[in-house]
Amino acid sequence: MKIALIGYGKMGKTIEQVIKDQQRGDEIMILDRENMSAARLHGADVAIEFTRPDAAIGNIHLCLDAGVPVVVGTTAWLDRLDEVRAAVTARSGALFYAPNFSIGVNIFFEINRRLAAIMQQQPQYDVAIEEIHHTEKLDAPSGTAIRTAEVILAELPRKKGWELAGANTVESALPLLITAKREPHVPGTHVVTYSSEADEIQLIHQARTRRGFAEGAVMAARWLVGRQGVYEMKDMLAL
Ligand SMILES: NC(=O)c1ccc[n+]([C@@H]2O[C@H](COP(=O)([O-])OP(=O)(O)OC[C@H]3O[C@@H](n4cnc5c(N)ncnc54)[C@H](OP(=O)(O)O)[C@@H]3O)[C@@H](O)[C@H]2O)c1
């Protein structure tokens, strides 16, 4: 396959290495800020986009213009998902997005869904989320923390929405609080804690390297070729 990598930062470079290590004879085209255009995309079988929150939607439109299916890993643009979904449908295009492409994190989402359903019967427990990422990360909370919160909120109606914890956060049992920490070199850690006066239960996902995200994104790219529409990890993985 001819695979266009849009964005050649930490993730773009890890994805390039995964594709090379798979030794399937794929051709890789690298498109960064300076040389990104619909014309440059022509001939690609699929594109993988990991750039920055303010660039993702423009790049999705360039892929639709070029008729190239696109896998998007960039986070913090999902508030415009409806508009993007409409554009994909109107252009008969193909988009695969995930706030987190790691298989382990998607299993973590599913375990959280099941645990939240159990906890709906146990009102003595409160729940909170903590995420830790490297200091260059632009968005907070992480897309993965937001997705984790959405999964929990869908099963736990006693919590009303999520809120990013800050210095001025008022203590309240209502919103699901997400604490975001930034520390050097952390690829991504997410901790869900249920605590009661008697005890505490924690679910932790700790990425060791970026490789897990990259492998999931490449798997999604191979899966997306030949499909039309908007897809997520749950469509590809039988979780
Ligand atoms: N879904 C997942 O599993 C997952 C996993 C990890 C990270 N992420 C997300 O992926 C995104 C990228 O992460 P990263 O760690 O790779 O960031 P990064 O190291 O900062 O790399 C981003 C790259 O995108 C380039 N870029 C910026 N604007 C562009 C544009 N308009 N067109 C093409 N390229 C452009 C940047 O170039 P310049 O240096 O010139 O700005 C840089 O090379 C972030 O949103 C992050 O949260 C998602």
mmCIF file of C-alpha atoms and ligand atoms in Angstrom:
data_model
loop_
_atom_site.group_PDB
_atom_site.id
_atom_site.type_symbol
_atom_site.label_atom_id
_atom_site.label_comp_id
_atom_site.label_asym_id
_atom_site.label_seq_id
_atom_site.Cartn_x
_atom_site.Cartn_y
_atom_site.Cartn_z
ATOM 1 C CA MET A 1 0.000 0.000 0.000
ATOM 2 C CA LYS A 2 0.927 3.609 -0.432
ATOM 3 C CA ILE A 3 0.456 5.161 3.030
ATOM 4 C CA ALA A 4 0.546 8.936 3.549
ATOM 5 C CA LEU A 5 1.731 10.000 7.018
ATOM 6 C CA ILE A 6 0.321 13.445 7.780
ATOM 7 C CA GLY A 7 2.397 14.883 10.634
ATOM 8 C CA TYR A 8 5.940 13.698 11.236
ATOM 9 C CA GLY A 9 6.336 14.303 14.953
ATOM 10 C CA LYS A 10 6.585 11.781 17.789
ATOM 11 C CA MET A 11 3.651 9.675 16.530
ATOM 12 C CA GLY A 12 4.370 10.078 12.788
ATOM 13 C CA LYS A 13 7.906 8.760 13.308
ATOM 14 C CA THR A 14 6.731 5.826 15.485
ATOM 15 C CA ILE A 15 4.124 4.888 12.858
ATOM 16 C CA GLU A 16 6.777 4.997 10.112
ATOM 17 C CA GLN A 17 8.883 2.541 12.171
ATOM 18 C CA VAL A 18 5.909 0.188 12.729
ATOM 19 C CA ILE A 19 5.121 0.128 8.978
ATOM 20 C CA LYS A 20 8.784 -0.572 8.151
ATOM 21 C CA ASP A 21 9.001 -3.310 10.806
ATOM 22 C CA GLN A 22 5.939 -5.033 9.331
ATOM 23 C CA GLN A 23 7.975 -5.562 6.103
ATOM 24 C CA ARG A 24 4.947 -5.659 3.808
ATOM 25 C CA GLY A 25 6.570 -3.559 1.095
ATOM 26 C CA ASP A 26 4.416 -0.499 1.795
ATOM 27 C CA GLU A 27 5.430 2.845 0.351
ATOM 28 C CA ILE A 28 5.417 5.712 2.872
ATOM 29 C CA MET A 29 4.786 9.352 1.890
ATOM 30 C CA ILE A 30 5.577 11.890 4.611
ATOM 31 C CA LEU A 31 3.474 15.054 4.581
ATOM 32 C CA ASP A 32 4.269 17.674 7.190
ATOM 33 C CA ARG A 33 3.106 21.238 7.691
ATOM 34 C CA GLU A 34 5.228 22.588 4.793
ATOM 35 C CA ASN A 35 4.250 20.101 2.054
ATOM 36 C CA MET A 36 0.676 19.053 3.000
ATOM 37 C CA SER A 37 -1.896 19.435 0.163
ATOM 38 C CA ALA A 38 -4.680 17.462 -1.549
ATOM 39 C CA ALA A 39 -2.522 17.269 -4.695
ATOM 40 C CA ARG A 40 0.326 15.604 -2.748
ATOM 41 C CA LEU A 41 -2.139 13.035 -1.390
ATOM 42 C CA HIS A 42 -3.257 11.779 -4.798
ATOM 43 C CA GLY A 43 -2.255 8.173 -5.335
ATOM 44 C CA ALA A 44 -2.199 7.317 -1.635
ATOM 45 C CA ASP A 45 -4.319 4.293 -0.609
ATOM 46 C CA VAL A 46 -4.805 5.658 2.906
ATOM 47 C CA ALA A 47 -3.593 8.515 5.105
ATOM 48 C CA ILE A 48 -2.738 8.498 8.818
ATOM 49 C CA GLU A 49 -3.059 11.902 10.504
ATOM 50 C CA PHE A 50 -1.323 12.750 13.818
ATOM 51 C CA THR A 51 -0.762 16.509 13.905
ATOM 52 C CA ARG A 52 -2.257 19.053 16.306
ATOM 53 C CA PRO A 53 -5.821 19.898 17.393
ATOM 54 C CA ASP A 54 -6.121 23.031 15.221
ATOM 55 C CA ALA A 55 -4.834 21.264 12.079
ATOM 56 C CA ALA A 56 -6.810 17.994 12.092
ATOM 57 C CA ILE A 57 -10.070 19.166 10.503
ATOM 58 C CA GLY A 58 -8.326 21.010 7.658
ATOM 59 C CA ASN A 59 -6.296 17.871 6.960
ATOM 60 C CA ILE A 60 -9.429 15.663 7.003
ATOM 61 C CA HIS A 61 -10.982 17.949 4.347
ATOM 62 C CA LEU A 62 -7.829 17.725 2.200
ATOM 63 C CA CYS A 63 -8.060 13.904 2.385
ATOM 64 C CA LEU A 64 -11.750 14.036 1.389
ATOM 65 C CA ASP A 65 -10.821 16.348 -1.523
ATOM 66 C CA ALA A 66 -8.210 13.829 -2.651
ATOM 67 C CA GLY A 67 -10.572 10.839 -2.173
ATOM 68 C CA VAL A 68 -8.141 9.247 0.308
ATOM 69 C CA PRO A 69 -9.466 7.322 3.366
ATOM 70 C CA VAL A 70 -8.042 8.873 6.531
ATOM 71 C CA VAL A 71 -7.203 7.540 10.004
ATOM 72 C CA VAL A 72 -7.118 10.402 12.523
ATOM 73 C CA GLY A 73 -5.284 10.105 15.826
ATOM 74 C CA THR A 74 -5.096 13.808 16.626
ATOM 75 C CA THR A 75 -7.166 14.650 19.709
ATOM 76 C CA ALA A 76 -9.293 17.625 20.843
ATOM 77 C CA TRP A 77 -11.392 18.228 17.715
ATOM 78 C CA LEU A 78 -14.314 15.876 18.486
ATOM 79 C CA ASP A 79 -16.617 18.799 19.396
ATOM 80 C CA ARG A 80 -16.845 19.186 15.590
ATOM 81 C CA LEU A 81 -17.433 15.488 14.878
ATOM 82 C CA ASP A 82 -21.009 16.042 13.583
ATOM 83 C CA GLU A 83 -19.789 18.521 10.964
ATOM 84 C CA VAL A 84 -16.941 16.189 9.941
ATOM 85 C CA ARG A 85 -19.305 13.190 9.808
ATOM 86 C CA ALA A 86 -21.625 15.147 7.451
ATOM 87 C CA ALA A 87 -18.677 16.043 5.195
ATOM 88 C CA VAL A 88 -17.532 12.403 5.041
ATOM 89 C CA THR A 89 -21.064 11.260 4.123
ATOM 90 C CA ALA A 90 -21.522 14.028 1.515
ATOM 91 C CA ARG A 91 -18.226 13.095 -0.172
ATOM 92 C CA SER A 92 -18.693 9.301 0.186
ATOM 93 C CA GLY A 93 -15.367 9.308 2.016
ATOM 94 C CA ALA A 94 -13.901 7.164 4.790
ATOM 95 C CA LEU A 95 -12.725 8.285 8.235
ATOM 96 C CA PHE A 96 -11.478 6.279 11.217
ATOM 97 C CA TYR A 97 -10.942 8.254 14.406
ATOM 98 C CA ALA A 98 -9.909 7.243 17.910
ATOM 99 C CA PRO A 99 -8.768 9.291 20.876
ATOM 100 C CA ASN A 100 -6.577 6.294 21.638
ATOM 101 C CA PHE A 101 -5.525 3.570 19.193
ATOM 102 C CA SER A 102 -3.960 1.270 21.796
ATOM 103 C CA ILE A 103 -5.726 -2.092 22.060
ATOM 104 C CA GLY A 104 -5.067 -2.085 25.823
ATOM 105 C CA VAL A 105 -6.803 1.258 26.293
ATOM 106 C CA ASN A 106 -9.821 0.058 24.364
ATOM 107 C CA ILE A 107 -9.998 -2.964 26.689
ATOM 108 C CA PHE A 108 -9.657 -0.461 29.605
ATOM 109 C CA PHE A 109 -12.722 1.426 28.210
ATOM 110 C CA GLU A 110 -14.745 -1.793 28.139
ATOM 111 C CA ILE A 111 -13.730 -2.795 31.704
ATOM 112 C CA ASN A 112 -14.664 0.731 32.832
ATOM 113 C CA ARG A 113 -18.060 0.404 31.180
ATOM 114 C CA ARG A 114 -18.727 -2.849 33.074
ATOM 115 C CA LEU A 115 -17.373 -1.549 36.401
ATOM 116 C CA ALA A 116 -19.480 1.637 36.156
ATOM 117 C CA ALA A 117 -22.595 -0.490 35.601
ATOM 118 C CA ILE A 118 -21.786 -2.425 38.808
ATOM 119 C CA MET A 119 -21.083 0.808 40.702
ATOM 120 C CA GLN A 120 -24.457 2.279 39.767
ATOM 121 C CA GLN A 121 -25.831 -0.154 42.416
ATOM 122 C CA GLN A 122 -23.203 0.981 44.995
ATOM 123 C CA PRO A 123 -23.815 4.679 45.763
ATOM 124 C CA GLN A 124 -21.255 4.672 48.614
ATOM 125 C CA TYR A 125 -18.474 4.934 45.984
ATOM 126 C CA ASP A 126 -17.432 8.179 44.325
ATOM 127 C CA VAL A 127 -15.367 8.061 41.137
ATOM 128 C CA ALA A 128 -12.599 10.258 39.722
ATOM 129 C CA ILE A 129 -10.149 10.111 36.807
ATOM 130 C CA GLU A 130 -6.487 11.130 36.718
ATOM 131 C CA GLU A 131 -4.406 11.366 33.529
ATOM 132 C CA ILE A 132 -0.650 11.972 33.233
ATOM 133 C CA HIS A 133 1.091 12.919 29.967
ATOM 134 C CA HIS A 134 4.383 14.384 28.755
ATOM 135 C CA THR A 135 4.831 18.130 29.071
ATOM 136 C CA GLU A 136 4.517 18.866 25.307
ATOM 137 C CA LYS A 137 0.907 17.680 25.152
ATOM 138 C CA LEU A 138 -1.250 20.605 23.956
ATOM 139 C CA ASP A 139 -4.718 19.549 25.183
ATOM 140 C CA ALA A 140 -6.026 18.781 28.676
ATOM 141 C CA PRO A 141 -7.754 16.654 29.691
ATOM 142 C CA SER A 142 -6.585 14.006 27.228
ATOM 143 C CA GLY A 143 -8.992 12.651 24.630
ATOM 144 C CA THR A 144 -8.612 9.267 26.347
ATOM 145 C CA ALA A 145 -9.638 10.705 29.719
ATOM 146 C CA ILE A 146 -12.677 12.337 28.090
ATOM 147 C CA ARG A 147 -13.650 9.063 26.410
ATOM 148 C CA THR A 148 -13.201 7.211 29.733
ATOM 149 C CA ALA A 149 -15.464 9.789 31.404
ATOM 150 C CA GLU A 150 -18.110 9.397 28.682
ATOM 151 C CA VAL A 151 -18.050 5.606 29.052
ATOM 152 C CA ILE A 152 -18.500 5.884 32.852
ATOM 153 C CA LEU A 153 -21.177 8.622 32.665
ATOM 154 C CA ALA A 154 -23.286 6.518 30.284
ATOM 155 C CA GLU A 155 -23.563 3.829 33.007
ATOM 156 C CA LEU A 156 -23.557 6.009 36.129
ATOM 157 C CA PRO A 157 -26.357 8.578 35.992
ATOM 158 C CA ARG A 158 -25.628 9.839 39.537
ATOM 159 C CA LYS A 159 -22.627 11.700 38.065
ATOM 160 C CA LYS A 160 -23.582 14.698 35.902
ATOM 161 C CA GLY A 161 -21.026 15.491 33.200
ATOM 162 C CA TRP A 162 -17.253 15.735 33.657
ATOM 163 C CA GLU A 163 -15.117 18.665 34.772
ATOM 164 C CA LEU A 164 -11.386 19.370 34.576
ATOM 165 C CA ALA A 165 -10.156 19.747 38.161
ATOM 166 C CA GLY A 166 -8.326 22.987 38.785
ATOM 167 C CA ALA A 167 -7.173 25.126 41.685
ATOM 168 C CA ASN A 168 -10.649 26.674 41.991
ATOM 169 C CA THR A 169 -12.650 23.460 41.679
ATOM 170 C CA VAL A 170 -15.528 23.440 44.156
ATOM 171 C CA GLU A 171 -15.998 20.079 45.896
ATOM 172 C CA SER A 172 -19.192 18.489 44.586
ATOM 173 C CA ALA A 173 -20.370 14.941 44.158
ATOM 174 C CA LEU A 174 -22.063 15.796 40.869
ATOM 175 C CA PRO A 175 -19.470 16.171 38.088
ATOM 176 C CA LEU A 176 -16.935 13.434 37.352
ATOM 177 C CA LEU A 177 -13.631 15.192 38.079
ATOM 178 C CA ILE A 178 -10.647 14.671 35.762
ATOM 179 C CA THR A 179 -7.222 15.698 37.080
ATOM 180 C CA ALA A 180 -4.606 16.301 34.333
ATOM 181 C CA LYS A 181 -0.896 16.177 35.272
ATOM 182 C CA ARG A 182 2.036 16.949 32.973
ATOM 183 C CA GLU A 183 5.390 15.221 33.655
ATOM 184 C CA PRO A 184 8.421 14.681 31.390
ATOM 185 C CA HIS A 185 8.441 11.690 28.992
ATOM 186 C CA VAL A 186 5.147 10.062 30.066
ATOM 187 C CA PRO A 187 3.467 8.542 26.941
ATOM 188 C CA GLY A 188 0.073 8.318 28.686
ATOM 189 C CA THR A 189 -1.280 7.063 32.033
ATOM 190 C CA HIS A 190 -4.970 6.921 33.010
ATOM 191 C CA VAL A 191 -6.235 6.020 36.477
ATOM 192 C CA VAL A 192 -9.881 5.541 37.433
ATOM 193 C CA THR A 193 -10.480 5.466 41.199
ATOM 194 C CA TYR A 194 -13.667 4.474 42.985
ATOM 195 C CA SER A 195 -13.459 5.334 46.669
ATOM 196 C CA SER A 196 -15.740 4.787 49.620
ATOM 197 C CA GLU A 197 -15.081 5.326 53.316
ATOM 198 C CA ALA A 198 -14.198 1.631 53.557
ATOM 199 C CA ASP A 199 -11.933 1.086 50.552
ATOM 200 C CA GLU A 200 -10.719 2.030 47.102
ATOM 201 C CA ILE A 201 -10.714 0.304 43.700
ATOM 202 C CA GLN A 202 -8.361 1.522 40.955
ATOM 203 C CA LEU A 203 -8.137 0.678 37.265
ATOM 204 C CA ILE A 204 -4.869 1.830 35.694
ATOM 205 C CA HIS A 205 -3.742 1.887 32.078
ATOM 206 C CA GLN A 206 -0.114 2.853 31.664
ATOM 207 C CA ALA A 207 1.334 3.081 28.157
ATOM 208 C CA ARG A 208 5.008 2.037 28.232
ATOM 209 C CA THR A 209 5.853 3.491 24.795
ATOM 210 C CA ARG A 210 4.034 5.114 21.842
ATOM 211 C CA ARG A 211 4.328 1.851 19.921
ATOM 212 C CA GLY A 212 0.889 0.572 21.033
ATOM 213 C CA PHE A 213 -0.849 3.672 19.631
ATOM 214 C CA ALA A 214 1.096 3.398 16.371
ATOM 215 C CA GLU A 215 0.357 -0.310 15.878
ATOM 216 C CA GLY A 216 -3.376 0.302 16.403
ATOM 217 C CA ALA A 217 -3.368 3.202 13.925
ATOM 218 C CA VAL A 218 -1.630 1.101 11.248
ATOM 219 C CA MET A 219 -4.098 -1.756 11.856
ATOM 220 C CA ALA A 220 -6.952 0.755 11.428
ATOM 221 C CA ALA A 221 -5.428 2.071 8.183
ATOM 222 C CA ARG A 222 -5.232 -1.404 6.641
ATOM 223 C CA TRP A 223 -8.804 -2.137 7.832
ATOM 224 C CA LEU A 224 -10.219 1.159 6.450
ATOM 225 C CA VAL A 225 -9.086 0.681 2.846
ATOM 226 C CA GLY A 226 -12.114 -0.253 0.710
ATOM 227 C CA ARG A 227 -14.667 0.989 3.278
ATOM 228 C CA GLN A 228 -16.907 4.084 3.253
ATOM 229 C CA GLY A 229 -18.214 5.958 6.289
ATOM 230 C CA VAL A 230 -17.069 6.895 9.791
ATOM 231 C CA TYR A 231 -15.538 4.243 12.028
ATOM 232 C CA GLU A 232 -14.127 3.830 15.543
ATOM 233 C CA MET A 233 -12.126 1.164 17.378
ATOM 234 C CA LYS A 234 -15.282 -0.652 18.505
ATOM 235 C CA ASP A 235 -16.107 -1.245 14.818
ATOM 236 C CA MET A 236 -12.728 -2.894 14.196
ATOM 237 C CA LEU A 237 -12.240 -4.747 17.495
ATOM 238 C CA ALA A 238 -14.734 -7.319 18.700
ATOM 239 C CA LEU A 239 -14.774 -6.042 22.278
HETATM 240 N N1 LIG B 1 -5.101 8.628 19.130
HETATM 241 C C1 LIG B 1 -3.987 8.190 19.733
HETATM 242 O O1 LIG B 1 -3.814 6.976 20.009
HETATM 243 C C2 LIG B 1 -2.910 9.183 20.075
HETATM 244 C C3 LIG B 1 -1.699 8.772 20.657
HETATM 245 C C4 LIG B 1 -0.705 9.720 20.868
HETATM 246 C C5 LIG B 1 -0.909 11.043 20.511
HETATM 247 N N2 LIG B 1 -2.119 11.414 19.983
HETATM 248 C C6 LIG B 1 -2.397 12.770 19.500
HETATM 249 O O2 LIG B 1 -1.769 12.890 18.234
HETATM 250 C C7 LIG B 1 -1.405 14.246 18.005
HETATM 251 C C8 LIG B 1 0.092 14.312 17.625
HETATM 252 O O3 LIG B 1 0.875 13.847 18.700
HETATM 253 P P1 LIG B 1 2.488 13.849 18.597
HETATM 254 O O4 LIG B 1 2.916 13.413 19.957
HETATM 255 O O5 LIG B 1 2.949 13.113 17.399
HETATM 256 O O6 LIG B 1 2.765 15.420 18.405
HETATM 257 P P2 LIG B 1 4.078 16.137 17.833
HETATM 258 O O7 LIG B 1 5.295 15.358 18.203
HETATM 259 O O8 LIG B 1 3.970 17.558 18.246
HETATM 260 O O9 LIG B 1 3.924 16.032 16.236
HETATM 261 C C9 LIG B 1 2.949 16.735 15.495
HETATM 262 C C10 LIG B 1 3.498 16.928 14.087
HETATM 263 O O10 LIG B 1 2.468 17.462 13.257
HETATM 264 C C11 LIG B 1 3.039 18.483 12.454
HETATM 265 N N3 LIG B 1 2.001 19.424 11.999
HETATM 266 C C12 LIG B 1 1.485 20.485 12.651
HETATM 267 N N4 LIG B 1 0.548 21.094 11.898
HETATM 268 C C13 LIG B 1 0.479 20.395 10.742
HETATM 269 C C14 LIG B 1 -0.307 20.514 9.573
HETATM 270 N N5 LIG B 1 -1.198 21.496 9.438
HETATM 271 N N6 LIG B 1 -0.163 19.602 8.585
HETATM 272 C C15 LIG B 1 0.744 18.617 8.705
HETATM 273 N N7 LIG B 1 1.539 18.448 9.790
HETATM 274 C C16 LIG B 1 1.393 19.327 10.796
HETATM 275 C C17 LIG B 1 4.043 19.129 13.381
HETATM 276 O O11 LIG B 1 4.957 19.902 12.653
HETATM 277 P P3 LIG B 1 5.634 21.216 13.352
HETATM 278 O O12 LIG B 1 6.669 20.646 14.255
HETATM 279 O O13 LIG B 1 6.143 21.972 12.174
HETATM 280 O O14 LIG B 1 4.526 21.934 14.099
HETATM 281 C C18 LIG B 1 4.670 17.896 14.033
HETATM 282 O O15 LIG B 1 5.669 17.328 13.223
HETATM 283 C C19 LIG B 1 -1.781 14.991 19.285
HETATM 284 O O16 LIG B 1 -3.078 15.557 19.108
HETATM 285 C C20 LIG B 1 -1.835 13.898 20.334
HETATM 286 O O17 LIG B 1 -2.710 14.204 21.410
HETATM 287 C C21 LIG B 1 -3.110 10.516 19.771
#
